[in-house]
Structures are given as structure tokens and as C-alpha cells.
mmCIF file of C-alpha atoms and ligand atoms in Angstrom:
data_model
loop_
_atom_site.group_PDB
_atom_site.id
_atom_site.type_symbol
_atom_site.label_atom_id
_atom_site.label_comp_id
_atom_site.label_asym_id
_atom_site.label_seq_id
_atom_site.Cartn_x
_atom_site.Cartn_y
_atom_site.Cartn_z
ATOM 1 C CA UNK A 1 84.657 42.781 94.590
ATOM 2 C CA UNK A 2 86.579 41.529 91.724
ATOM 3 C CA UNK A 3 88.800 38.572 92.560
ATOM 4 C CA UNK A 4 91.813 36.938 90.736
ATOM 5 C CA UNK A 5 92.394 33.427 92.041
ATOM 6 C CA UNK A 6 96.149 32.413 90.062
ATOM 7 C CA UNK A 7 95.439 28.806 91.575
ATOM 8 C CA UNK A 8 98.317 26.741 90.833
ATOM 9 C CA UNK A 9 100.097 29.092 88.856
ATOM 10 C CA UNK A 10 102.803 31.977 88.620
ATOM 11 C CA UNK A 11 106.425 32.538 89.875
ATOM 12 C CA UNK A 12 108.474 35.506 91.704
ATOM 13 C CA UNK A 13 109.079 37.339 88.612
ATOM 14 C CA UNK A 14 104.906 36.934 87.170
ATOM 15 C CA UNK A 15 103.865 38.397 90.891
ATOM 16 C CA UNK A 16 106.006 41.019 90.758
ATOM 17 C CA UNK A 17 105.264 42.135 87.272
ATOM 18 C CA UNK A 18 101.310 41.610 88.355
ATOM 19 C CA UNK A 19 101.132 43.595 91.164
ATOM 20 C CA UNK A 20 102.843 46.517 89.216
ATOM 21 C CA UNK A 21 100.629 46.683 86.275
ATOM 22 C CA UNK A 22 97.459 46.131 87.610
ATOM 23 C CA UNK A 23 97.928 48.552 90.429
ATOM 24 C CA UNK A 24 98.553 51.090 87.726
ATOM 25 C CA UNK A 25 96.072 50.272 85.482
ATOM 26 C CA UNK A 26 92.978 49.779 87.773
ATOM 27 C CA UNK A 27 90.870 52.809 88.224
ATOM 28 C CA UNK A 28 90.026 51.626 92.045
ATOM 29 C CA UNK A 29 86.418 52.509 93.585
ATOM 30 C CA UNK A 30 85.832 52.334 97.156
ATOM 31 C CA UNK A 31 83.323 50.026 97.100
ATOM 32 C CA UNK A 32 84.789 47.342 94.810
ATOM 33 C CA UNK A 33 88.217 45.586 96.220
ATOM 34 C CA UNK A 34 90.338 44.302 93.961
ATOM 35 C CA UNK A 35 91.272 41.034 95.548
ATOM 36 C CA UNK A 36 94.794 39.104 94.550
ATOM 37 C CA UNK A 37 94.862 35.312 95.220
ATOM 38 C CA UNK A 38 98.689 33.786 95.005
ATOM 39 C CA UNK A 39 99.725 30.503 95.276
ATOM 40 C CA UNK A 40 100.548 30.791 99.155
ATOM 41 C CA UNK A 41 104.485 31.261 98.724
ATOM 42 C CA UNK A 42 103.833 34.054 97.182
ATOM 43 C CA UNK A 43 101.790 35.901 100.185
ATOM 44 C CA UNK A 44 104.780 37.280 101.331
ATOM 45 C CA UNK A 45 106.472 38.429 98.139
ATOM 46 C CA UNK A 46 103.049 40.036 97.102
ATOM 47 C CA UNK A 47 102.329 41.645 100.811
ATOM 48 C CA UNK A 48 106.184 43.531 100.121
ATOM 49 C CA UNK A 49 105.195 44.542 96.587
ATOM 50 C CA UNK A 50 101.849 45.789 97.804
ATOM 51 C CA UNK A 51 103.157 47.783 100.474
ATOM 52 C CA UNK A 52 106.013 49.081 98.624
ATOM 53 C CA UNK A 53 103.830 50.484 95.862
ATOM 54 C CA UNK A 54 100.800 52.009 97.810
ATOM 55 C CA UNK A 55 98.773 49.747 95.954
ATOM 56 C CA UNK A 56 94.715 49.699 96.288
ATOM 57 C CA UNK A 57 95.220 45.955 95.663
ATOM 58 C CA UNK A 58 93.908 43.582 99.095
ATOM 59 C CA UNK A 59 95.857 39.797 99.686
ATOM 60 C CA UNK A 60 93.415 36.996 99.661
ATOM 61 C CA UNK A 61 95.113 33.645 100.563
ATOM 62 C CA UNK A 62 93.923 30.490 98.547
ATOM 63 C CA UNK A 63 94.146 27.784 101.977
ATOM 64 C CA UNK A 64 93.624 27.820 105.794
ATOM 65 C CA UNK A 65 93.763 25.561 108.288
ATOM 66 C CA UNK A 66 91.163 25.111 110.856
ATOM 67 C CA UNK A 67 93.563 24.747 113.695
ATOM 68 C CA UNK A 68 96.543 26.478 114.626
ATOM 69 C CA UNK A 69 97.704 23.935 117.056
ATOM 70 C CA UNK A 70 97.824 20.570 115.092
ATOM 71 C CA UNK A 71 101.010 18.922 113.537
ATOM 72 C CA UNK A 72 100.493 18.878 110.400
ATOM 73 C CA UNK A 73 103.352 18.881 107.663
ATOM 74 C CA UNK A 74 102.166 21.558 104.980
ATOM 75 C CA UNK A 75 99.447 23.084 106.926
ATOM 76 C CA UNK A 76 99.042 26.704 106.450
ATOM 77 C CA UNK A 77 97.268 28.816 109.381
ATOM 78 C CA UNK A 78 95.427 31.495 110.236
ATOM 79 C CA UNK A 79 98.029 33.282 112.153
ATOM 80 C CA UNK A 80 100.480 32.880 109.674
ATOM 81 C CA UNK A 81 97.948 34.498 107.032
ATOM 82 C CA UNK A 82 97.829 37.614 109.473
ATOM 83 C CA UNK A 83 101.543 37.507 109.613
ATOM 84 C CA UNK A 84 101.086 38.669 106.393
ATOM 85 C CA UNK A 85 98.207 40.984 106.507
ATOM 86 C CA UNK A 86 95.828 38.407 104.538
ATOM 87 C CA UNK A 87 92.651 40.784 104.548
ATOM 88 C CA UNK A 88 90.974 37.493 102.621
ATOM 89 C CA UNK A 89 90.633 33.754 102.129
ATOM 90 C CA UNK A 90 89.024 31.247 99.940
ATOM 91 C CA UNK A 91 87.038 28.537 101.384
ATOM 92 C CA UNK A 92 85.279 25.590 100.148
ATOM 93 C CA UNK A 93 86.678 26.051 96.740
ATOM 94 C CA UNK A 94 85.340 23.308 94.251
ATOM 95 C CA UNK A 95 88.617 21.963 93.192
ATOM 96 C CA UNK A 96 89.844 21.772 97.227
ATOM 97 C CA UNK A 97 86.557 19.899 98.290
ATOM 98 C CA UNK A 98 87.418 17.466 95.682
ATOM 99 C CA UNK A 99 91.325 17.194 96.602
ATOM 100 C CA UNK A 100 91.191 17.365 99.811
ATOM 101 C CA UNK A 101 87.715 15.513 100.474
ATOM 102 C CA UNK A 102 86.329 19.071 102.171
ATOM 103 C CA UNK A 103 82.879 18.460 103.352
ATOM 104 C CA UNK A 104 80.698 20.645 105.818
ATOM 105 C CA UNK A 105 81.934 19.776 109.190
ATOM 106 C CA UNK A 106 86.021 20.705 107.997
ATOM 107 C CA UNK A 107 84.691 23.750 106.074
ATOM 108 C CA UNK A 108 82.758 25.043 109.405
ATOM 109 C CA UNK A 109 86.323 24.879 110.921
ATOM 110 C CA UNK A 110 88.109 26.801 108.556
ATOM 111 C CA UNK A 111 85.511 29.242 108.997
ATOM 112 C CA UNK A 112 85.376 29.341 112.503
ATOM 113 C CA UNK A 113 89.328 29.844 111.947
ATOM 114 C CA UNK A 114 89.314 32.682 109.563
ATOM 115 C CA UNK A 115 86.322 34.416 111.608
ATOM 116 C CA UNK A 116 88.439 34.375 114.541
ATOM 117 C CA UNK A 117 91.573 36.046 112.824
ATOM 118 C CA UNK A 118 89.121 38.480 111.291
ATOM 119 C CA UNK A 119 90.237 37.119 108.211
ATOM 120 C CA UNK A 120 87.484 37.987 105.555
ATOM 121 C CA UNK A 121 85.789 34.913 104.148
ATOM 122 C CA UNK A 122 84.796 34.494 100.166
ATOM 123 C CA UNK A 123 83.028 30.960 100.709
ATOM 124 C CA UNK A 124 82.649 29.318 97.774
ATOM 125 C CA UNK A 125 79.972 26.902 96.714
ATOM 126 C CA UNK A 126 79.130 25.347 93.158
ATOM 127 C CA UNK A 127 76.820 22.451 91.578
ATOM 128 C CA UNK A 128 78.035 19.547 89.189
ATOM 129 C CA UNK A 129 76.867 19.381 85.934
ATOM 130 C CA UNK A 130 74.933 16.226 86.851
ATOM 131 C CA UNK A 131 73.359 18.056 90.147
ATOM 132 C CA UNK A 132 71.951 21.161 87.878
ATOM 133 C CA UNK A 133 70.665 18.443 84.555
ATOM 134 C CA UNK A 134 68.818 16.936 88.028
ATOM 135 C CA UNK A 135 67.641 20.531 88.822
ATOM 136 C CA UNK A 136 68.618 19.851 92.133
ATOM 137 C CA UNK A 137 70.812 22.764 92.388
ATOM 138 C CA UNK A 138 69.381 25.188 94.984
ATOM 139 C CA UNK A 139 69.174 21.959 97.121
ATOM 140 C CA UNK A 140 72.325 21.456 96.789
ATOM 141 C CA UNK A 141 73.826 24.859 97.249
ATOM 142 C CA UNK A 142 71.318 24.931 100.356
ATOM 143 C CA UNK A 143 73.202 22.154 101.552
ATOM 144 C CA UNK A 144 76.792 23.779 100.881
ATOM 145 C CA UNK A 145 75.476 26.710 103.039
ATOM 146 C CA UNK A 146 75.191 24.678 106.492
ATOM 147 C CA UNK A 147 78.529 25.582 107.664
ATOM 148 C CA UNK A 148 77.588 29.348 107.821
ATOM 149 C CA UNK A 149 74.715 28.640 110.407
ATOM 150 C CA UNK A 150 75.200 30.288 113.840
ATOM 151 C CA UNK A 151 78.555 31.991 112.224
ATOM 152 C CA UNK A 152 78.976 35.707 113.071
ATOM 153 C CA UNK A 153 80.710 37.326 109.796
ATOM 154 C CA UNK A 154 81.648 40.803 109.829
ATOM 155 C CA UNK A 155 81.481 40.392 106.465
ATOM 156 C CA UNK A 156 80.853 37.619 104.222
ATOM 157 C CA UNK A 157 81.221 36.781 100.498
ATOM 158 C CA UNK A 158 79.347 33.997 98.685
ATOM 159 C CA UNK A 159 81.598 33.142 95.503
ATOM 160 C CA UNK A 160 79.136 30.996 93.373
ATOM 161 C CA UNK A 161 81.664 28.980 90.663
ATOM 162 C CA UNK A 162 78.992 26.071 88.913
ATOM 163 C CA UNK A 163 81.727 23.273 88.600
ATOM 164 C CA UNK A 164 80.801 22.780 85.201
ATOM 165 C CA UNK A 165 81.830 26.295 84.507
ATOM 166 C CA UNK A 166 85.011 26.569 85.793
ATOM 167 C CA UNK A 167 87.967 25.913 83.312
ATOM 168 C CA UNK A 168 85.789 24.683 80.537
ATOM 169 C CA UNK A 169 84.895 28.188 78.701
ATOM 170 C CA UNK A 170 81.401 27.686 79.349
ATOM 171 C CA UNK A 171 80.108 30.290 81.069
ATOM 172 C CA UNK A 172 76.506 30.091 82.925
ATOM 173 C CA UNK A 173 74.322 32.701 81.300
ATOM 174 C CA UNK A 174 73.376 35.758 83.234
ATOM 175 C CA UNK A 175 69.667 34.717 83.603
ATOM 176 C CA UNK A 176 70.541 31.864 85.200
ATOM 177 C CA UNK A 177 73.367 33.784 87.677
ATOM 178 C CA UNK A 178 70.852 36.099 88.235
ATOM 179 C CA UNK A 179 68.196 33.632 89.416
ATOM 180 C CA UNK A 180 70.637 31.394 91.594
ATOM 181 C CA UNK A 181 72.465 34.806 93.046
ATOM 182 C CA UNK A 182 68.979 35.685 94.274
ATOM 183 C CA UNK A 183 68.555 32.574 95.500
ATOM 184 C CA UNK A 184 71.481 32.670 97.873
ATOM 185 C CA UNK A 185 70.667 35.726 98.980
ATOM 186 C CA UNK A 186 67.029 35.143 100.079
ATOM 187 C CA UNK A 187 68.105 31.836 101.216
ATOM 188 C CA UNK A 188 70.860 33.772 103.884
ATOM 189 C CA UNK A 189 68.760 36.047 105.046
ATOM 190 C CA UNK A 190 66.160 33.813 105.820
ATOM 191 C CA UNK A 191 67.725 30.720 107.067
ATOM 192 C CA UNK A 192 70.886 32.457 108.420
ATOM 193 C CA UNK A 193 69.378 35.706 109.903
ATOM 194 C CA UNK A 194 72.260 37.116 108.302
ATOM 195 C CA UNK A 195 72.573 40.601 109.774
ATOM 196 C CA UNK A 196 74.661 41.915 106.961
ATOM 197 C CA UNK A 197 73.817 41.992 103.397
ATOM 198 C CA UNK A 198 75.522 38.793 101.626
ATOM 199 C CA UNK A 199 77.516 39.889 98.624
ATOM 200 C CA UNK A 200 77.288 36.916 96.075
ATOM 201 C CA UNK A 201 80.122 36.976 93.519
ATOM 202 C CA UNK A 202 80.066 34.449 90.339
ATOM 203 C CA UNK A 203 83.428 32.469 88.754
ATOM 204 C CA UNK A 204 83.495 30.211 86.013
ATOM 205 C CA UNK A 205 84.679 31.165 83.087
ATOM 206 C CA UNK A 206 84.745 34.504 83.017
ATOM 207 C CA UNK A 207 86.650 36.846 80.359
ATOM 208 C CA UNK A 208 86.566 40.205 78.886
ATOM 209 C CA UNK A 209 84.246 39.535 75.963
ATOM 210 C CA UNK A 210 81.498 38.310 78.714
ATOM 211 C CA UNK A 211 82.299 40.199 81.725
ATOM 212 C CA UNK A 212 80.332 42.875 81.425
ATOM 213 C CA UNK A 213 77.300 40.617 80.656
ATOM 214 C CA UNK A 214 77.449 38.789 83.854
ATOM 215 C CA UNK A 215 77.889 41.962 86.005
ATOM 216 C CA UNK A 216 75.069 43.475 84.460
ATOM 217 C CA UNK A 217 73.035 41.698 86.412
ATOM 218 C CA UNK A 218 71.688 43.283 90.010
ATOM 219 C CA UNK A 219 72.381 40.431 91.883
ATOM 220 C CA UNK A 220 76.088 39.778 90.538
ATOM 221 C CA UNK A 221 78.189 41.444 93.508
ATOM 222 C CA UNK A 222 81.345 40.832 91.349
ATOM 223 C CA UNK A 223 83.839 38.483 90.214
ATOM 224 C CA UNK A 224 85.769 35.161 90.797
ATOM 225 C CA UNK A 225 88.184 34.676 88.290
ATOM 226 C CA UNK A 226 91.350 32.188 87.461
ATOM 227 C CA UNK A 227 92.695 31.922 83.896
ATOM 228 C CA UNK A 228 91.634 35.219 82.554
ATOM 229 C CA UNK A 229 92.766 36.804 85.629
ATOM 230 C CA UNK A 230 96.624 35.594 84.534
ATOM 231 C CA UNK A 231 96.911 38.136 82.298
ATOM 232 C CA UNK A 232 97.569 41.642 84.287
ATOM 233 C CA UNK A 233 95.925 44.225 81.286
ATOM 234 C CA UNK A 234 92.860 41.870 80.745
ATOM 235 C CA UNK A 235 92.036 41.176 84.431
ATOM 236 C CA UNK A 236 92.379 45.730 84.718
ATOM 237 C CA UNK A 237 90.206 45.359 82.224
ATOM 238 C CA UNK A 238 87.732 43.066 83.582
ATOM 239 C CA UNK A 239 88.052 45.436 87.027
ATOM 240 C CA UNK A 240 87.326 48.936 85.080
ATOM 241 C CA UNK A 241 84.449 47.477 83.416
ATOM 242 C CA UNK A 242 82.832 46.846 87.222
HETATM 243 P P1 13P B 165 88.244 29.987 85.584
HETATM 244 O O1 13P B 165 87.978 31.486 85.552
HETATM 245 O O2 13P B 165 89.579 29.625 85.039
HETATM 246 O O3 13P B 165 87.102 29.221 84.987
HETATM 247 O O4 13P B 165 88.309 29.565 87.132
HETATM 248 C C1 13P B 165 87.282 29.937 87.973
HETATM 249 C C2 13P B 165 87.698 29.650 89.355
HETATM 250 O O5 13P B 165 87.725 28.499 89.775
HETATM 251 C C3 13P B 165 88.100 30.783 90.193
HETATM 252 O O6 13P B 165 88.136 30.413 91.537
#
């Protein structure tokens, strides 16, 4: 799965102009989605772009709300995402557990929320630069896993996005993506019972000049990307190299 995530970023006219290029360019394979992830005002625009060019590309919302009931001015929810055929949606992104003070008992919500809609989940989970110079990383990450226990996922997608990574143009180097992928995965089959394998995709940093580095690796299900995924011809790129 390769996954652009435009954040905070973009207007009608950029979509548009996306959608139309990178569906063209992309050589698609079954097996690898291409995943687009608009700022939410843009679900709608995208969905009608999508659709009108018989494009392989799948609509990933960025938010969800755990309930679909509550008042709550600016909430997004999962019924609305399905309005709009949202086949996925980030959770537990970095920057949103810091905004919006996300912690383990909210996340388990959202995912209760987005496995209920059959909304597929790309749960994302990522040390500080202080937590890995501690090595207390896999503890950590451990940790950031509790809200998948006793979850039943159809299918689930483990985006792994080291804080100190994202934005900063340091990417972590493919030995140590390899070893913390693995860890995830051993650590969800074990602890979880996870009937389905656990695709583990990596973000942070990641561009055409190291791309193909990172999904070298066995354990590197795909991609998670923001900035370099602005730019229609290099994130094509970045998708025919996987
Ligand atoms: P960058 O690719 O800009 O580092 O962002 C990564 C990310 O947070 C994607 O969710």
C-alpha cells in the first residue's frame, strides 16, 4: 500500500489536477492500493474525480469520530466518511495525538468506529526522539498497540512514522525499519492473535532518492507519505518503484 497523506494542505484546483495525473501515471498492481489522503473537504471533490475517471486510486480520510451521536461542532463521522465511499482512515496519527491529546482509550473508539463502518484502518504509531535515545521504543510502540486488543479487523494496517522522522528529512535507515517492522509484526500475532497477517507500512521522510531503499526491505509493507507525496509525478514515482 502506498499512501499520500496531503495533511493540511491543497485546494480544489491541486485535487483535481492530483487525481488526474497520478491516475494516469501509476502503473496499478492488485496487490498494492494506492491510497489518497485529503484534507477532509476535499473527500467529496476527490470521491467525484475518482469516480468520474475510473481511477485505481482508493479515498482514505485523515479524521473520525468515535461517535456518531455526540454534539460536537467540527466532528467528522463515520457515516459521513461512507457517504463518501471512504474505503480508509488514519488513526492515531502522531501530529493528532499531540493536537488533540489522543491517548489509548479515545483511539480504541475511533477504532471501534471505523471497524463498525467497515472503514479500513491504517493505525499509526511512532516513538519520540527522546523515547528511541532511551531505547525504549518497542515498549513504547507495545504500549501504542493496546487499543487493537480484542478488535476484529478485516484488515488492518500498522503505519509506523518515528516522530523524529516525520517532516525533518531524516529518514530512519532501513535496518532499523526492518528490525522495528518485525517487531510489530511478531508482537500482533502474538499478543493480538491477529488472525490476519498485519501489513506494517513506514512514513517519515520518505522521497524518491530513498524510497526504494526503505521498500527493499521484507518487512516494509509500503508507504506513508506527506510532503513528497504533494507533488503528483514524484509520488507516481514513488508508487511504480513498489
Ligand atoms: P513526511 O513524509 O512529510 O515526513 O510526513 C510523514 C507523515 O506524517 C505521513 O503521515
Amino acid at each position: 500500500m502506498i499512501v499520500s497523506n496531503w495533511k493540511m494542505n491543497g485546494s480544489k484546483l491541486s485535487v483535481e489536477k492530483w487525481i488526474k495525473e497520478v491516475s494516469k501515471s501509476i502503473l496499478p498492481k492488485e496487490n498494492v492500493p494506492c491510497v489518497f489522503c485529503p484534507p477532509v473537504c476535499y473527500l467529496d471533490l476527490s470521491r467525484k474525480i475518482i469516480d468520474e475517471n475510473s481511477s485505481p486510486i482508493s479515498l482514505g480520510s485523515q479524521i473520525i469520530e468515535s461517535s456518531t451521536q455526540t454534539a460536537l461542532t467540527g466532528g467528522i463521522n463515520s457515516q459521513m466518511l461512507q457517504d463518501y465511499s471512504t474505503d480508509y482512515v488514519l488513526i492515531g496519527h502522531s501530529e493528532q495525538r499531540e493536537h488533540y491529546k489522543e491517548d489509548n482509550a479515545s483511539l480504541r473508539l475511533k477504532l471501534n468506529s471505523a471497524i463498525d463502518s467497515q472503514i479500513s484502518v491504517i493505525f499509526c504509531l511512532g516513538e519520540s526522539e527522546e523515547i528511541k535515545n532511551n531505547n525504549k521504543t518497542k515498549e513504547f510502540l507495545a504500549d501504542q498497540l493496546e487499543p487493537l486488543l480484542e478488535q476484529d479487523f478485516g484488515l488492518l494496517t500498522l503505519a509506523y512514522e518515528p516522530v523524529w522522522a516525520i517532516g525533518t528529512g531524516l529518514n530512519a535507515t532501513s535496518k532499523y525499519i526492518d528490525e522495528i517492522h518485525g517487531f510489530l509484526k511478531d508482537y500482533c500475532q502474538t499478543r493480538f492473535a491477529l488472525k490476519q497477517n498485519v501489513s506494517v507500512v513506514y512514513g517519515g521522510s520518505v522521497k524518491l532518492e530513498n524510497c526504494e531503499e526503505i521498500l527493499s526491505s521484507n518487512n516494509v509493507d509500503g508507504l506513508l507519505i506527506g510532503g513528497a507525496s504533494l507533488d503528483p509525478e514524484t509520488f507516481s514515482k514513488i508508487y511504480n518503484f513498489s
